[in-house]
mmCIF file of C-alpha atoms in Angstrom:
data_model
loop_
_atom_site.group_PDB
_atom_site.id
_atom_site.type_symbol
_atom_site.label_atom_id
_atom_site.label_comp_id
_atom_site.label_asym_id
_atom_site.label_seq_id
_atom_site.Cartn_x
_atom_site.Cartn_y
_atom_site.Cartn_z
ATOM 1 C CA UNK A 5 -146.537 135.630 0.488
ATOM 2 C CA UNK A 6 -143.818 137.761 2.116
ATOM 3 C CA UNK A 7 -141.438 137.110 -0.752
ATOM 4 C CA UNK A 8 -143.657 139.291 -2.953
ATOM 5 C CA UNK A 9 -145.357 141.445 -0.338
ATOM 6 C CA UNK A 10 -141.993 142.592 1.090
ATOM 7 C CA UNK A 11 -140.203 142.721 -2.228
ATOM 8 C CA UNK A 12 -140.019 146.484 -2.545
ATOM 9 C CA UNK A 13 -138.671 147.087 0.981
ATOM 10 C CA UNK A 14 -136.274 144.154 1.235
ATOM 11 C CA UNK A 15 -134.808 143.419 -2.184
ATOM 12 C CA UNK A 16 -131.910 145.823 -1.749
ATOM 13 C CA UNK A 17 -130.975 144.417 1.624
ATOM 14 C CA UNK A 18 -131.312 140.830 0.390
ATOM 15 C CA UNK A 19 -129.162 141.397 -2.664
ATOM 16 C CA UNK A 20 -126.587 143.449 -0.773
ATOM 17 C CA UNK A 21 -126.084 140.968 2.028
ATOM 18 C CA UNK A 22 -126.165 138.008 -0.322
ATOM 19 C CA UNK A 23 -123.436 139.542 -2.471
ATOM 20 C CA UNK A 24 -121.350 140.412 0.589
ATOM 21 C CA UNK A 25 -121.710 137.030 2.235
ATOM 22 C CA UNK A 26 -121.589 134.888 -0.877
ATOM 23 C CA UNK A 27 -118.578 136.955 -1.927
ATOM 24 C CA UNK A 28 -116.948 136.064 1.374
ATOM 25 C CA UNK A 29 -117.794 132.390 0.824
ATOM 26 C CA UNK A 30 -116.452 132.465 -2.713
ATOM 27 C CA UNK A 31 -113.190 134.244 -1.954
ATOM 28 C CA UNK A 32 -112.375 132.754 1.444
ATOM 29 C CA UNK A 33 -113.828 129.272 1.150
ATOM 30 C CA UNK A 34 -113.925 128.696 -2.599
ATOM 31 C CA UNK A 35 -110.679 130.378 -3.596
ATOM 32 C CA UNK A 36 -108.802 130.125 -0.309
ATOM 33 C CA UNK A 37 -109.598 126.756 1.158
ATOM 34 C CA UNK A 38 -110.830 124.532 -1.669
ATOM 35 C CA UNK A 39 -107.565 124.601 -3.677
ATOM 36 C CA UNK A 40 -105.607 123.651 -0.555
ATOM 37 C CA UNK A 41 -107.931 120.753 0.179
ATOM 38 C CA UNK A 42 -107.659 119.593 -3.415
ATOM 39 C CA UNK A 43 -103.873 119.978 -3.294
ATOM 40 C CA UNK A 44 -103.810 117.699 -0.275
ATOM 41 C CA UNK A 45 -105.868 115.134 -2.141
ATOM 42 C CA UNK A 46 -103.656 115.477 -5.201
ATOM 43 C CA UNK A 47 -100.491 115.093 -3.128
ATOM 44 C CA UNK A 48 -101.896 111.989 -1.476
ATOM 45 C CA UNK A 49 -102.912 110.489 -4.812
ATOM 46 C CA UNK A 50 -99.459 111.254 -6.188
ATOM 47 C CA UNK A 51 -97.767 109.675 -3.190
ATOM 48 C CA UNK A 52 -99.930 106.576 -3.510
ATOM 49 C CA UNK A 53 -99.235 106.207 -7.205
ATOM 50 C CA UNK A 54 -95.510 106.837 -6.623
ATOM 51 C CA UNK A 55 -95.439 104.176 -3.923
ATOM 52 C CA UNK A 56 -97.256 101.768 -6.199
ATOM 53 C CA UNK A 57 -94.806 102.489 -9.005
ATOM 54 C CA UNK A 58 -91.869 101.960 -6.622
ATOM 55 C CA UNK A 59 -93.348 98.663 -5.478
ATOM 56 C CA UNK A 60 -93.855 97.611 -9.078
ATOM 57 C CA UNK A 61 -90.295 98.451 -10.055
ATOM 58 C CA UNK A 62 -88.979 96.640 -6.979
ATOM 59 C CA UNK A 63 -90.965 93.597 -7.975
ATOM 60 C CA UNK A 64 -89.653 93.828 -11.533
ATOM 61 C CA UNK A 65 -86.099 94.036 -10.187
ATOM 62 C CA UNK A 66 -86.723 91.005 -8.004
ATOM 63 C CA UNK A 67 -88.101 89.090 -10.975
ATOM 64 C CA UNK A 68 -85.097 90.076 -13.017
ATOM 65 C CA UNK A 69 -82.710 89.008 -10.262
ATOM 66 C CA UNK A 70 -84.492 85.694 -9.965
ATOM 67 C CA UNK A 71 -84.323 85.195 -13.708
ATOM 68 C CA UNK A 72 -80.612 85.979 -13.727
ATOM 69 C CA UNK A 73 -80.045 83.662 -10.790
ATOM 70 C CA UNK A 74 -81.908 80.902 -12.605
ATOM 71 C CA UNK A 75 -79.853 81.436 -15.736
ATOM 72 C CA UNK A 76 -76.624 81.337 -13.740
ATOM 73 C CA UNK A 77 -77.815 78.274 -11.897
ATOM 74 C CA UNK A 78 -78.614 76.512 -15.154
ATOM 75 C CA UNK A 79 -75.262 77.471 -16.593
ATOM 76 C CA UNK A 80 -73.498 76.168 -13.473
ATOM 77 C CA UNK A 81 -75.389 72.916 -13.667
ATOM 78 C CA UNK A 82 -74.506 72.528 -17.299
ATOM 79 C CA UNK A 83 -70.867 73.265 -16.562
ATOM 80 C CA UNK A 84 -70.867 70.670 -13.771
ATOM 81 C CA UNK A 85 -72.491 68.149 -16.094
ATOM 82 C CA UNK A 86 -69.863 68.832 -18.725
ATOM 83 C CA UNK A 87 -67.104 68.437 -16.140
ATOM 84 C CA UNK A 88 -68.499 65.108 -15.042
ATOM 85 C CA UNK A 89 -68.806 63.892 -18.628
ATOM 86 C CA UNK A 90 -65.280 64.997 -19.405
ATOM 87 C CA UNK A 91 -63.887 63.280 -16.309
ATOM 88 C CA UNK A 92 -65.759 60.143 -17.215
ATOM 89 C CA UNK A 93 -64.349 60.245 -20.749
ATOM 90 C CA UNK A 94 -60.848 60.848 -19.483
ATOM 91 C CA UNK A 95 -61.094 58.027 -17.011
ATOM 92 C CA UNK A 96 -62.354 55.689 -19.705
ATOM 93 C CA UNK A 97 -59.597 56.721 -22.065
ATOM 94 C CA UNK A 98 -56.891 56.249 -19.435
ATOM 95 C CA UNK A 99 -58.323 52.864 -18.482
ATOM 96 C CA UNK A 100 -58.307 51.800 -22.096
ATOM 97 C CA UNK A 101 -54.778 52.989 -22.689
ATOM 98 C CA UNK A 102 -53.559 51.302 -19.512
ATOM 99 C CA UNK A 103 -55.275 48.079 -20.511
ATOM 100 C CA UNK A 104 -53.749 48.302 -23.956
ATOM 101 C CA UNK A 105 -50.309 48.859 -22.461
ATOM 102 C CA UNK A 106 -50.685 45.979 -20.068
ATOM 103 C CA UNK A 107 -51.957 43.798 -22.927
ATOM 104 C CA UNK A 108 -48.943 44.733 -24.997
ATOM 105 C CA UNK A 109 -46.604 43.916 -22.138
ATOM 106 C CA UNK A 110 -48.320 40.587 -21.577
ATOM 107 C CA UNK A 111 -48.072 39.829 -25.306
ATOM 108 C CA UNK A 112 -44.402 40.691 -25.301
ATOM 109 C CA UNK A 113 -43.764 38.493 -22.251
ATOM 110 C CA UNK A 114 -45.706 35.730 -23.886
ATOM 111 C CA UNK A 115 -43.703 36.031 -27.091
ATOM 112 C CA UNK A 116 -40.450 36.102 -25.127
ATOM 113 C CA UNK A 117 -41.502 33.082 -23.140
ATOM 114 C CA UNK A 118 -42.404 31.213 -26.281
ATOM 115 C CA UNK A 119 -39.092 32.142 -27.826
ATOM 116 C CA UNK A 120 -37.311 30.932 -24.725
ATOM 117 C CA UNK A 121 -39.219 27.703 -24.760
ATOM 118 C CA UNK A 122 -38.428 27.236 -28.437
ATOM 119 C CA UNK A 123 -34.767 27.915 -27.767
ATOM 120 C CA UNK A 124 -34.705 25.513 -24.863
ATOM 121 C CA UNK A 125 -36.373 22.859 -26.935
ATOM 122 C CA UNK A 126 -33.882 23.384 -29.783
ATOM 123 C CA UNK A 127 -31.023 23.237 -27.294
ATOM 124 C CA UNK A 128 -32.473 20.133 -25.727
ATOM 125 C CA UNK A 129 -32.934 18.562 -29.170
ATOM 126 C CA UNK A 130 -29.321 19.422 -30.040
ATOM 127 C CA UNK A 131 -28.130 17.920 -26.768
ATOM 128 C CA UNK A 132 -30.134 14.800 -27.399
ATOM 129 C CA UNK A 133 -28.585 14.649 -30.868
ATOM 130 C CA UNK A 134 -25.073 15.010 -29.607
ATOM 131 C CA UNK A 135 -25.692 12.575 -26.763
ATOM 132 C CA UNK A 136 -27.323 10.141 -29.219
ATOM 133 C CA UNK A 137 -24.414 10.570 -31.667
ATOM 134 C CA UNK A 138 -21.839 9.931 -28.907
ATOM 135 C CA UNK A 139 -23.869 6.951 -27.758
ATOM 136 C CA UNK A 140 -24.077 5.668 -31.324
ATOM 137 C CA UNK A 141 -20.299 6.155 -31.756
ATOM 138 C CA UNK A 142 -19.665 4.289 -28.527
ATOM 139 C CA UNK A 143 -22.079 1.529 -29.366
ATOM 140 C CA UNK A 144 -20.611 0.949 -32.818
ATOM 141 C CA UNK A 145 -17.038 1.052 -31.497
ATOM 142 C CA UNK A 146 -17.735 -1.440 -28.807
ATOM 143 C CA UNK A 147 -19.997 -3.811 -30.753
ATOM 144 C CA UNK A 148 -18.650 -3.748 -34.236
ATOM 145 C CA UNK A 149 -15.333 -2.216 -33.437
ATOM 146 C CA UNK A 150 -15.974 0.175 -36.202
ATOM 147 C CA UNK A 151 -14.786 3.621 -35.689
ATOM 148 C CA UNK A 152 -17.391 6.019 -36.857
ATOM 149 C CA UNK A 153 -16.513 9.600 -37.225
ATOM 150 C CA UNK A 154 -18.339 12.168 -35.283
ATOM 151 C CA UNK A 155 -19.945 13.686 -38.385
ATOM 152 C CA UNK A 156 -21.234 10.318 -39.631
ATOM 153 C CA UNK A 157 -22.740 9.411 -36.312
ATOM 154 C CA UNK A 158 -24.409 12.783 -36.127
ATOM 155 C CA UNK A 159 -25.989 12.542 -39.614
ATOM 156 C CA UNK A 160 -27.180 9.013 -38.854
ATOM 157 C CA UNK A 161 -28.836 10.231 -35.635
ATOM 158 C CA UNK A 162 -30.414 13.090 -37.498
ATOM 159 C CA UNK A 163 -31.776 10.668 -40.074
ATOM 160 C CA UNK A 164 -33.144 8.375 -37.393
ATOM 161 C CA UNK A 165 -34.719 11.303 -35.476
ATOM 162 C CA UNK A 166 -36.307 12.680 -38.628
ATOM 163 C CA UNK A 167 -37.891 9.321 -39.230
ATOM 164 C CA UNK A 168 -39.166 9.342 -35.750
ATOM 165 C CA UNK B 29 -154.942 135.630 22.821
ATOM 166 C CA UNK B 30 -155.216 131.853 22.683
ATOM 167 C CA UNK B 31 -157.423 132.033 19.652
ATOM 168 C CA UNK B 32 -154.845 134.259 17.929
ATOM 169 C CA UNK B 33 -151.856 131.965 18.450
ATOM 170 C CA UNK B 34 -153.859 128.929 17.398
ATOM 171 C CA UNK B 35 -154.303 130.455 13.974
ATOM 172 C CA UNK B 36 -151.120 129.548 12.106
ATOM 173 C CA UNK B 37 -150.021 131.517 9.111
ATOM 174 C CA UNK B 38 -147.814 129.131 7.121
ATOM 175 C CA UNK B 39 -146.275 132.038 5.219
ATOM 176 C CA UNK B 40 -145.207 133.937 8.330
ATOM 177 C CA UNK B 41 -141.963 131.981 8.476
ATOM 178 C CA UNK B 42 -140.787 133.719 5.305
ATOM 179 C CA UNK B 43 -141.237 137.213 6.697
ATOM 180 C CA UNK B 44 -138.088 139.256 6.674
ATOM 181 C CA UNK B 45 -137.524 141.273 9.815
ATOM 182 C CA UNK B 46 -134.822 143.910 10.168
ATOM 183 C CA UNK B 47 -132.571 143.172 13.102
ATOM 184 C CA UNK B 48 -130.026 145.977 12.884
ATOM 185 C CA UNK B 49 -129.997 149.296 11.118
ATOM 186 C CA UNK B 50 -133.568 149.232 9.948
ATOM 187 C CA UNK B 51 -133.003 152.637 8.437
ATOM 188 C CA UNK B 52 -129.542 151.989 7.043
ATOM 189 C CA UNK B 53 -129.762 153.511 3.591
ATOM 190 C CA UNK B 54 -127.069 153.571 0.963
ATOM 191 C CA UNK B 55 -127.806 155.675 -2.102
ATOM 192 C CA UNK B 56 -131.504 155.381 -1.453
ATOM 193 C CA UNK B 57 -131.421 151.600 -0.952
ATOM 194 C CA UNK B 58 -132.264 150.109 2.405
ATOM 195 C CA UNK B 59 -129.655 147.563 3.409
ATOM 196 C CA UNK B 60 -130.832 146.701 6.898
ATOM 197 C CA UNK B 61 -129.248 143.635 8.494
ATOM 198 C CA UNK B 62 -132.231 141.290 8.566
ATOM 199 C CA UNK B 63 -132.915 137.803 9.859
ATOM 200 C CA UNK B 64 -132.289 136.664 6.290
ATOM 201 C CA UNK B 65 -128.858 138.281 6.301
ATOM 202 C CA UNK B 66 -128.192 136.779 9.742
ATOM 203 C CA UNK B 67 -128.816 133.278 8.433
ATOM 204 C CA UNK B 68 -126.662 133.925 5.406
ATOM 205 C CA UNK B 69 -123.921 134.902 7.826
ATOM 206 C CA UNK B 70 -124.535 131.821 9.986
ATOM 207 C CA UNK B 71 -124.419 129.634 6.868
ATOM 208 C CA UNK B 72 -121.156 131.210 5.769
ATOM 209 C CA UNK B 73 -119.592 130.802 9.223
ATOM 210 C CA UNK B 74 -120.741 127.185 9.580
ATOM 211 C CA UNK B 75 -119.403 126.439 6.114
ATOM 212 C CA UNK B 76 -116.104 128.103 7.014
ATOM 213 C CA UNK B 77 -115.843 126.058 10.214
ATOM 214 C CA UNK B 78 -116.697 122.916 8.253
ATOM 215 C CA UNK B 79 -113.929 123.705 5.784
ATOM 216 C CA UNK B 80 -111.403 124.232 8.586
ATOM 217 C CA UNK B 81 -111.600 120.470 9.094
ATOM 218 C CA UNK B 82 -110.274 120.040 5.583
ATOM 219 C CA UNK B 83 -107.289 122.290 6.252
ATOM 220 C CA UNK B 84 -105.476 119.818 8.481
ATOM 221 C CA UNK B 85 -103.775 118.568 5.342
ATOM 222 C CA UNK B 86 -102.825 115.245 6.834
ATOM 223 C CA UNK B 87 -101.566 112.478 4.617
ATOM 224 C CA UNK B 88 -103.913 110.008 6.256
ATOM 225 C CA UNK B 89 -107.136 111.972 6.702
ATOM 226 C CA UNK B 90 -109.398 111.787 9.719
ATOM 227 C CA UNK B 91 -113.158 111.572 9.386
ATOM 228 C CA UNK B 92 -113.754 115.303 9.198
ATOM 229 C CA UNK B 93 -110.968 115.938 6.697
ATOM 230 C CA UNK B 94 -112.210 112.962 4.688
ATOM 231 C CA UNK B 95 -115.711 114.459 4.591
ATOM 232 C CA UNK B 96 -114.448 117.808 3.315
ATOM 233 C CA UNK B 97 -112.301 116.048 0.728
ATOM 234 C CA UNK B 98 -115.284 113.978 -0.369
ATOM 235 C CA UNK B 99 -117.247 117.154 -1.058
ATOM 236 C CA UNK B 100 -114.455 118.846 -3.008
ATOM 237 C CA UNK B 101 -113.824 115.617 -4.887
ATOM 238 C CA UNK B 102 -117.530 115.347 -5.658
ATOM 239 C CA UNK B 103 -117.643 118.835 -7.200
ATOM 240 C CA UNK B 104 -114.342 118.247 -8.980
ATOM 241 C CA UNK B 105 -115.623 115.004 -10.512
ATOM 242 C CA UNK B 106 -118.900 116.622 -11.505
ATOM 243 C CA UNK B 107 -117.122 119.440 -13.349
ATOM 244 C CA UNK B 108 -114.653 117.047 -14.915
ATOM 245 C CA UNK B 109 -117.501 114.844 -16.155
ATOM 246 C CA UNK B 110 -119.630 117.707 -17.455
ATOM 247 C CA UNK B 111 -117.135 120.271 -18.657
ATOM 248 C CA UNK B 112 -113.879 118.367 -19.009
ATOM 249 C CA UNK B 113 -110.354 119.456 -18.116
ATOM 250 C CA UNK B 114 -111.162 123.172 -18.391
ATOM 251 C CA UNK B 115 -113.901 122.611 -15.832
ATOM 252 C CA UNK B 116 -111.428 122.573 -12.973
ATOM 253 C CA UNK B 117 -111.116 126.334 -12.851
ATOM 254 C CA UNK B 118 -114.807 126.571 -11.934
ATOM 255 C CA UNK B 119 -114.417 124.299 -8.903
ATOM 256 C CA UNK B 120 -114.145 127.229 -6.433
ATOM 257 C CA UNK B 121 -117.334 128.845 -7.733
ATOM 258 C CA UNK B 122 -119.437 125.687 -8.097
ATOM 259 C CA UNK B 123 -118.199 124.409 -4.747
ATOM 260 C CA UNK B 124 -119.098 127.684 -3.019
ATOM 261 C CA UNK B 125 -122.507 127.660 -4.684
ATOM 262 C CA UNK B 126 -123.266 124.037 -3.839
ATOM 263 C CA UNK B 127 -122.095 124.174 -0.248
ATOM 264 C CA UNK B 128 -123.686 127.558 0.428
ATOM 265 C CA UNK B 129 -127.085 126.397 -0.833
ATOM 266 C CA UNK B 130 -126.763 122.980 0.831
ATOM 267 C CA UNK B 131 -125.860 124.436 4.220
ATOM 268 C CA UNK B 132 -128.556 127.110 3.920
ATOM 269 C CA UNK B 133 -131.209 124.491 3.124
ATOM 270 C CA UNK B 134 -130.119 122.177 5.934
ATOM 271 C CA UNK B 135 -129.740 124.957 8.522
ATOM 272 C CA UNK B 136 -133.210 126.221 7.584
ATOM 273 C CA UNK B 137 -134.592 122.804 8.440
ATOM 274 C CA UNK B 138 -133.054 122.677 11.928
ATOM 275 C CA UNK B 139 -135.776 122.240 14.552
ATOM 276 C CA UNK B 140 -134.548 125.244 16.518
ATOM 277 C CA UNK B 141 -138.146 126.320 17.157
ATOM 278 C CA UNK B 142 -138.266 124.087 20.225
ATOM 279 C CA UNK B 143 -135.596 126.236 21.890
ATOM 280 C CA UNK B 144 -137.273 129.463 20.806
ATOM 281 C CA UNK B 145 -135.071 130.356 17.833
ATOM 282 C CA UNK B 146 -136.498 130.663 14.360
ATOM 283 C CA UNK B 147 -134.371 129.363 11.559
ATOM 284 C CA UNK B 148 -134.830 131.296 8.373
ATOM 285 C CA UNK B 149 -134.381 129.619 5.019
ATOM 286 C CA UNK B 150 -133.145 132.398 2.777
ATOM 287 C CA UNK B 151 -133.104 130.021 -0.203
ATOM 288 C CA UNK B 152 -136.910 130.218 -0.085
ATOM 289 C CA UNK B 153 -136.644 133.820 -1.304
ATOM 290 C CA UNK B 154 -136.408 134.370 -5.008
ATOM 291 C CA UNK B 155 -134.465 137.560 -4.435
ATOM 292 C CA UNK B 156 -131.669 135.306 -3.188
ATOM 293 C CA UNK B 157 -132.004 132.364 -5.573
ATOM 294 C CA UNK B 158 -132.503 134.819 -8.426
ATOM 295 C CA UNK B 159 -129.227 136.587 -7.659
ATOM 296 C CA UNK B 160 -127.380 133.274 -7.493
ATOM 297 C CA UNK B 161 -128.960 132.203 -10.788
ATOM 298 C CA UNK B 162 -128.002 135.523 -12.380
ATOM 299 C CA UNK B 163 -124.415 135.114 -11.175
ATOM 300 C CA UNK B 164 -124.263 131.646 -12.776
ATOM 301 C CA UNK B 165 -125.862 132.951 -15.950
ATOM 302 C CA UNK B 166 -123.504 135.921 -16.092
ATOM 303 C CA UNK B 167 -120.534 133.574 -15.848
ATOM 304 C CA UNK B 168 -121.956 131.596 -18.758
ATOM 305 C CA UNK B 169 -122.427 134.746 -20.852
ATOM 306 C CA UNK B 170 -119.045 136.237 -19.982
ATOM 307 C CA UNK B 171 -117.135 132.997 -20.563
ATOM 308 C CA UNK B 172 -119.103 132.260 -23.726
ATOM 309 C CA UNK B 173 -118.515 135.611 -25.385
ATOM 310 C CA UNK B 174 -114.958 135.840 -24.057
ATOM 311 C CA UNK B 175 -113.956 132.479 -25.498
ATOM 312 C CA UNK B 176 -116.022 132.337 -28.669
ATOM 313 C CA UNK B 177 -117.016 135.929 -29.460
ATOM 314 C CA UNK B 178 -120.012 136.119 -31.740
ATOM 315 C CA UNK B 179 -119.446 132.481 -32.568
ATOM 316 C CA UNK B 180 -121.199 131.876 -29.237
ATOM 317 C CA UNK B 181 -124.486 132.398 -31.077
ATOM 318 C CA UNK B 182 -123.893 129.109 -32.872
ATOM 319 C CA UNK B 183 -124.998 127.600 -29.551
ATOM 320 C CA UNK B 184 -128.532 128.375 -30.693
ATOM 321 C CA UNK B 185 -128.150 126.448 -33.917
ATOM 322 C CA UNK B 186 -127.689 122.779 -33.104
ATOM 323 C CA UNK B 187 -125.414 120.727 -35.333
ATOM 324 C CA UNK B 188 -127.035 119.415 -38.485
ATOM 325 C CA UNK B 189 -129.917 121.873 -38.527
ATOM 326 C CA UNK B 190 -131.156 122.199 -42.112
ATOM 327 C CA UNK B 191 -130.699 125.734 -43.438
ATOM 328 C CA UNK B 192 -134.429 126.532 -43.840
ATOM 329 C CA UNK B 193 -135.032 125.504 -40.219
ATOM 330 C CA UNK B 194 -132.536 127.955 -38.768
ATOM 331 C CA UNK B 195 -134.932 130.934 -38.588
ATOM 332 C CA UNK B 196 -137.327 128.798 -36.566
ATOM 333 C CA UNK B 197 -134.824 126.915 -34.406
ATOM 334 C CA UNK B 198 -132.753 129.974 -33.505
ATOM 335 C CA UNK B 199 -135.513 131.882 -31.618
ATOM 336 C CA UNK B 200 -136.627 128.712 -29.852
ATOM 337 C CA UNK B 201 -133.103 127.927 -28.691
ATOM 338 C CA UNK B 202 -132.528 131.554 -27.751
ATOM 339 C CA UNK B 203 -135.671 131.677 -25.628
ATOM 340 C CA UNK B 204 -134.882 128.364 -23.940
ATOM 341 C CA UNK B 205 -131.430 129.769 -23.192
ATOM 342 C CA UNK B 206 -132.805 133.005 -21.782
ATOM 343 C CA UNK B 207 -135.289 131.164 -19.597
ATOM 344 C CA UNK B 208 -132.477 129.308 -17.868
ATOM 345 C CA UNK B 209 -131.751 131.815 -15.085
ATOM 346 C CA UNK B 210 -135.432 131.992 -14.226
ATOM 347 C CA UNK B 211 -135.909 128.239 -14.127
ATOM 348 C CA UNK B 212 -132.672 127.894 -12.151
ATOM 349 C CA UNK B 213 -133.689 130.452 -9.539
ATOM 350 C CA UNK B 214 -137.372 129.546 -9.356
ATOM 351 C CA UNK B 215 -136.753 125.792 -8.984
ATOM 352 C CA UNK B 216 -134.788 126.208 -5.773
ATOM 353 C CA UNK B 217 -137.074 128.903 -4.372
ATOM 354 C CA UNK B 218 -140.263 126.912 -5.078
ATOM 355 C CA UNK B 219 -138.884 123.629 -3.755
ATOM 356 C CA UNK B 220 -137.704 125.158 -0.512
ATOM 357 C CA UNK B 221 -140.835 127.240 0.033
ATOM 358 C CA UNK B 222 -143.197 124.379 -0.746
ATOM 359 C CA UNK B 223 -141.441 122.052 1.690
ATOM 360 C CA UNK B 224 -141.492 124.588 4.501
ATOM 361 C CA UNK B 225 -145.129 125.488 3.883
ATOM 362 C CA UNK B 226 -146.052 121.819 3.901
ATOM 363 C CA UNK B 227 -144.281 121.234 7.211
ATOM 364 C CA UNK B 228 -145.926 124.328 8.687
ATOM 365 C CA UNK B 229 -149.400 123.299 7.507
ATOM 366 C CA UNK B 230 -148.987 119.773 8.844
ATOM 367 C CA UNK B 231 -147.736 121.060 12.185
ATOM 368 C CA UNK B 232 -150.765 123.374 12.378
ATOM 369 C CA UNK B 233 -152.937 120.298 11.813
ATOM 370 C CA UNK B 234 -151.243 118.612 14.757
ATOM 371 C CA UNK B 235 -151.697 121.625 17.039
ATOM 372 C CA UNK B 236 -155.206 122.556 15.924
ATOM 373 C CA UNK B 237 -156.302 118.910 15.986
ATOM 374 C CA UNK B 238 -155.300 118.474 19.625
ATOM 375 C CA UNK B 239 -156.738 121.878 20.492
ATOM 376 C CA UNK B 240 -160.062 120.720 19.053
ATOM 377 C CA UNK B 241 -160.141 117.705 21.366
ATOM 378 C CA UNK B 242 -158.685 114.239 21.810
ATOM 379 C CA UNK B 243 -160.844 112.768 19.035
ATOM 380 C CA UNK B 244 -159.555 115.190 16.423
ATOM 381 C CA UNK B 245 -156.114 114.837 17.909
ATOM 382 C CA UNK B 246 -156.087 111.110 17.291
ATOM 383 C CA UNK B 247 -157.865 111.344 13.973
ATOM 384 C CA UNK B 248 -155.938 114.269 12.452
ATOM 385 C CA UNK B 249 -153.040 115.104 14.735
ATOM 386 C CA UNK B 250 -151.351 111.707 14.949
ATOM 387 C CA UNK B 251 -151.449 110.869 11.210
ATOM 388 C CA UNK B 252 -150.262 114.392 10.415
ATOM 389 C CA UNK B 253 -147.424 113.994 12.858
ATOM 390 C CA UNK B 254 -146.394 110.673 11.327
ATOM 391 C CA UNK B 255 -146.584 112.220 7.881
ATOM 392 C CA UNK B 256 -144.453 115.109 9.104
ATOM 393 C CA UNK B 257 -141.710 112.761 10.197
ATOM 394 C CA UNK B 258 -141.648 111.290 6.718
ATOM 395 C CA UNK B 259 -141.773 114.700 5.070
ATOM 396 C CA UNK B 260 -138.903 115.919 7.258
ATOM 397 C CA UNK B 261 -136.746 113.101 5.923
ATOM 398 C CA UNK B 262 -137.898 113.954 2.414
ATOM 399 C CA UNK B 263 -137.056 117.628 2.991
ATOM 400 C CA UNK B 264 -133.507 116.759 4.025
ATOM 401 C CA UNK B 265 -133.226 114.844 0.773
ATOM 402 C CA UNK B 266 -134.742 117.752 -1.176
ATOM 403 C CA UNK B 267 -132.327 120.165 0.495
ATOM 404 C CA UNK B 268 -129.407 118.137 -0.828
ATOM 405 C CA UNK B 269 -130.965 117.430 -4.213
ATOM 406 C CA UNK B 270 -131.848 121.055 -4.895
ATOM 407 C CA UNK B 271 -128.340 122.178 -4.034
ATOM 408 C CA UNK B 272 -127.010 119.447 -6.309
ATOM 409 C CA UNK B 273 -129.390 120.383 -9.129
ATOM 410 C CA UNK B 274 -128.419 124.031 -8.887
ATOM 411 C CA UNK B 275 -124.728 123.195 -9.036
ATOM 412 C CA UNK B 276 -125.209 120.568 -11.752
ATOM 413 C CA UNK B 277 -127.227 122.854 -14.011
ATOM 414 C CA UNK B 278 -124.758 125.685 -13.463
ATOM 415 C CA UNK B 279 -121.950 123.392 -14.541
ATOM 416 C CA UNK B 280 -123.943 122.174 -17.560
ATOM 417 C CA UNK B 281 -124.546 125.763 -18.634
ATOM 418 C CA UNK B 282 -120.871 126.520 -18.133
ATOM 419 C CA UNK B 283 -120.139 123.518 -20.333
ATOM 420 C CA UNK B 284 -122.249 125.113 -23.068
ATOM 421 C CA UNK B 285 -120.203 128.276 -22.745
ATOM 422 C CA UNK B 286 -116.866 126.429 -22.665
ATOM 423 C CA UNK B 287 -117.432 123.879 -25.396
ATOM 424 C CA UNK B 288 -120.469 125.163 -27.300
ATOM 425 C CA UNK B 289 -122.132 122.036 -28.621
#
């Protein structure tokens, strides 16, 4: 077994060269290169997580914008609905008031017409009375040669007309 | 000559041979540049080249960069899971340890023998695994006493131990703690050596079987060869698992030092 047989002659060389070469590995590779490699990995991880965070915040902003847009949209719709309702109400009210006005005018015309008719009838009745009185005066004067005064004839006609 | 080469010594692959400066002595210690040191250097260079792929620092990584990042992320996650937030400062050490052992194990398994090169698995030497284990253990001790002072000894008294039990529990816990560097170093060394010995023995069966004739070749050589293919796959797995176990246990021990119990 050379490991034991050569121990006395080679241990110093083995230990010396191992320390020199492992020292080189430790200081150049371990201390020099490994931290840089790990930095690169760390930087990459950081960049990835930053990008993910940015994407997340962008998505949140988009969600927020959509929410706001929806709210605005709803508000607009409500406002439009209210406008329509108001216009409908106004139209109804104006229709009603116009109808009422027209009704009132028609009523007034009707009343006026009735009054006119009444007046005409009264006038006509008075004319008939006076004509009847004159006729009665004439008739009595010619037939009985009795002169009847205008007032008498008129009251007699009135009496006869009241009796029908 | 033929008889000599036919005899395979499965342990020969672990022999350390000086390549340069066989007599290079510093303060009485021989520090010759050996084949073991060469493969440590190759491992370090291959690891460095591998890591260069992770230095492109692109936002959208390519395959190579992604692989490097997977490894660093793996170690980072392991320390985070075992030690917590303070575990991050050990990432450079645990990463170096894991990758160095992993690359050493895998490079040692390369079938370079067919082109005449001999890969050397230095993790099959306990001088190497022992030093790595001692480094891990030293970190545990230094961090433990630095952070907790003498309170670190409470590590050896688990929560809720009844007072009369403490004199018994304390030595047991202390011994199990002190055994850690040995178990850490020996586990890797034994696993790597056993695998390589097994492959060597099986390959000697293949060669010796065919040398002994077609009958032995079919009877011994072919099944051994099929078994070798399976064992090679297993060894690749073991190479990764042992590196992982070494790094995982180191981080668990560091957790003890950081957080006590």
